[in-house]
PDB file of C-alpha atoms in Angstrom:
ATOM      1  CA  MET A 171     158.245  92.683 160.145  1.00 80.00           C
ATOM      2  CA  ILE A 172     159.778  90.720 157.296  1.00 85.00           C
ATOM      3  CA  ARG A 173     162.832  92.193 155.514  1.00 85.00           C
ATOM      4  CA  ILE A 174     163.703  91.199 151.982  1.00 84.00           C
ATOM      5  CA  ASN A 175     167.077  92.294 150.675  1.00 81.00           C
ATOM      6  CA  LEU A 176     167.198  92.288 146.872  1.00 82.00           C
ATOM      7  CA  ALA A 177     170.583  93.978 146.594  1.00 79.00           C
ATOM      8  CA  PRO A 178     173.555  91.786 145.694  1.00 75.00           C
ATOM      9  CA  GLU A 179     176.011  90.858 148.355  1.00 75.00           C
ATOM     10  CA  ARG A 180     178.912  93.269 148.768  1.00 70.00           C
ATOM     11  CA  GLY A 181     181.596  90.670 148.220  1.00 59.00           C
ATOM     12  CA  ARG A 182     180.081  89.379 144.990  1.00 54.00           C
ATOM     13  CA  ARG A 183     180.825  91.074 141.672  1.00 53.00           C
ATOM     14  CA  ARG A 184     179.593  90.670 138.130  1.00 54.00           C
ATOM     15  CA  GLY A 185     181.338  88.184 135.943  1.00 52.00           C
ATOM     16  CA  ALA A 186     182.941  84.841 136.396  1.00 53.00           C
ATOM     17  CA  GLY A 187     186.318  84.333 137.898  1.00 52.00           C
ATOM     18  CA  PHE A 188     188.708  82.055 139.629  1.00 58.00           C
ATOM     19  CA  LYS A 189     189.783  82.194 143.207  1.00 63.00           C
ATOM     20  CA  GLY A 190     191.554  85.529 143.600  1.00 63.00           C
ATOM     21  CA  PHE A 191     191.116  86.528 139.946  1.00 65.00           C
ATOM     22  CA  ASN A 192     187.894  88.188 138.801  1.00 68.00           C
ATOM     23  CA  ILE A 193     187.007  88.914 135.182  1.00 70.00           C
ATOM     24  CA  SER A 194     184.184  91.372 134.749  1.00 71.00           C
ATOM     25  CA  LEU A 195     182.726  93.398 131.908  1.00 68.00           C
ATOM     26  CA  PRO A 196     182.797  97.170 132.167  1.00 70.00           C
ATOM     27  CA  ALA A 197     179.517  98.985 132.569  1.00 77.00           C
ATOM     28  CA  PHE A 198     178.076  99.955 129.184  1.00 80.00           C
ATOM     29  CA  ASN A 199     177.177 103.614 128.881  1.00 86.00           C
ATOM     30  CA  LEU A 200     174.460 104.214 126.266  1.00 88.00           C
ATOM     31  CA  GLY A 201     174.836 107.981 126.565  1.00 89.00           C
ATOM     32  CA  LEU A 202     178.463 107.717 125.502  1.00 90.00           C
ATOM     33  CA  LEU A 203     177.544 105.394 122.634  1.00 91.00           C
ATOM     34  CA  PHE A 204     174.880 107.764 121.290  1.00 95.00           C
ATOM     35  CA  GLY A 205     177.233 110.720 121.712  1.00 95.00           C
ATOM     36  CA  VAL A 206     179.913 108.998 119.644  1.00 95.00           C
ATOM     37  CA  VAL A 207     177.355 107.960 117.001  1.00 96.00           C
ATOM     38  CA  TYR A 208     175.992 111.528 116.892  1.00 98.00           C
ATOM     39  CA  LEU A 209     179.462 113.025 116.452  1.00 98.00           C
ATOM     40  CA  GLY A 210     180.310 110.457 113.781  1.00 98.00           C
ATOM     41  CA  LEU A 211     177.108 111.267 111.935  1.00 98.00           C
ATOM     42  CA  LEU A 212     177.821 114.996 112.124  1.00 98.00           C
ATOM     43  CA  LEU A 213     181.335 114.396 110.818  1.00 98.00           C
ATOM     44  CA  PHE A 214     180.006 112.283 107.939  1.00 98.00           C
ATOM     45  CA  ILE A 215     177.419 114.915 106.998  1.00 98.00           C
ATOM     46  CA  GLY A 216     180.060 117.658 107.131  1.00 98.00           C
ATOM     47  CA  VAL A 217     182.480 115.754 104.904  1.00 98.00           C
ATOM     48  CA  TYR A 218     179.680 114.874 102.469  1.00 98.00           C
ATOM     49  CA  TRP A 219     178.609 118.537 102.321  1.00 98.00           C
ATOM     50  CA  TRP A 220     182.211 119.585 101.707  1.00 98.00           C
ATOM     51  CA  VAL A 221     182.548 117.085  98.850  1.00 98.00           C
ATOM     52  CA  LEU A 222     179.301 118.265  97.279  1.00 98.00           C
ATOM     53  CA  ALA A 223     180.347 121.933  97.573  1.00 98.00           C
ATOM     54  CA  ALA A 224     183.706 121.178  95.934  1.00 98.00           C
ATOM     55  CA  THR A 225     181.970 119.275  93.132  1.00 98.00           C
ATOM     56  CA  GLN A 226     179.580 122.156  92.591  1.00 98.00           C
ATOM     57  CA  ALA A 227     182.456 124.636  92.389  1.00 97.00           C
ATOM     58  CA  ASN A 228     184.303 122.437  89.881  1.00 98.00           C
ATOM     59  CA  LEU A 229     181.207 122.024  87.708  1.00 98.00           C
ATOM     60  CA  THR A 230     180.475 125.758  87.796  1.00 98.00           C
ATOM     61  CA  ALA A 231     184.039 126.541  86.719  1.00 97.00           C
ATOM     62  CA  GLU A 232     183.810 123.959  83.932  1.00 97.00           C
ATOM     63  CA  ILE A 233     180.541 125.476  82.688  1.00 98.00           C
ATOM     64  CA  ASP A 234     182.128 128.943  82.639  1.00 97.00           C
ATOM     65  CA  ARG A 235     185.099 127.639  80.624  1.00 97.00           C
ATOM     66  CA  ALA A 236     182.763 125.890  78.189  1.00 97.00           C
ATOM     67  CA  GLN A 237     180.721 129.076  77.689  1.00 97.00           C
ATOM     68  CA  LYS A 238     183.884 131.066  76.947  1.00 96.00           C
ATOM     69  CA  ASP A 239     184.973 128.427  74.443  1.00 96.00           C
ATOM     70  CA  LEU A 240     181.512 128.515  72.850  1.00 95.00           C
ATOM     71  CA  ALA A 241     181.638 132.296  72.465  1.00 93.00           C
ATOM     72  CA  LEU A 242     185.106 132.029  70.869  1.00 93.00           C
ATOM     73  CA  LEU A 243     183.919 129.341  68.463  1.00 91.00           C
ATOM     74  CA  LYS A 244     180.862 131.408  67.511  1.00 89.00           C
ATOM     75  CA  GLN A 245     183.201 134.297  66.614  1.00 88.00           C
ATOM     76  CA  GLN A 246     185.308 131.980  64.480  1.00 86.00           C
ATOM     77  CA  ILE A 247     182.222 130.658  62.701  1.00 84.00           C
ATOM     78  CA  GLY A 248     181.086 134.230  62.024  1.00 82.00           C
ATOM     79  CA  GLN A 249     184.483 135.068  60.523  1.00 81.00           C
ATOM     80  CA  GLU A 250     184.425 131.951  58.362  1.00 81.00           C
ATOM     81  CA  SER A 251     181.009 132.839  56.969  1.00 80.00           C
ATOM     82  CA  LYS A 252     182.315 136.331  56.097  1.00 82.00           C
ATOM     83  CA  VAL A 253     185.293 134.751  54.336  1.00 82.00           C
ATOM     84  CA  ARG A 254     182.922 132.495  52.364  1.00 83.00           C
ATOM     85  CA  ASP A 255     180.844 135.492  51.316  1.00 83.00           C
ATOM     86  CA  LEU A 256     183.992 137.323  50.197  1.00 84.00           C
ATOM     87  CA  ALA A 257     185.186 134.234  48.320  1.00 86.00           C
ATOM     88  CA  THR A 258     181.896 133.981  46.408  1.00 87.00           C
ATOM     89  CA  GLU A 259     182.083 137.678  45.508  1.00 86.00           C
ATOM     90  CA  LEU A 260     185.672 137.249  44.310  1.00 87.00           C
ATOM     91  CA  ARG A 261     184.680 134.243  42.188  1.00 88.00           C
ATOM     92  CA  LYS A 262     181.885 136.273  40.630  1.00 87.00           C
ATOM     93  CA  GLY A 263     184.368 139.075  39.908  1.00 83.00           C
ATOM     94  CA  VAL A 264     186.819 136.612  38.389  1.00 85.00           C
ATOM     95  CA  ASP A 265     184.094 135.090  36.247  1.00 84.00           C
ATOM     96  CA  VAL A 266     183.124 138.567  35.006  1.00 82.00           C
ATOM     97  CA  ILE A 267     186.733 139.331  34.040  1.00 78.00           C
TER      98      ILE A 267
END
């Protein structure tokens, strides 16, 4: 029977090196890479969501302030129109006198 050994020799390692000094690359773990990318993506999405929620809260508060200011200005306009009506009545009374 013929035996074919495809496994590397035990004394040989990956990488190039000098006599007594071997330089080799570490094994690359794709599972670890995808785990880190997944966690980074989750972190990015969480921060983006937080920024959008804060922006929404700020815009909602600004809209509420603007509506209060609008109501106050409408009251002032109503008072000014009453003052105009009174002024015209007073002018008519002065003209009669």
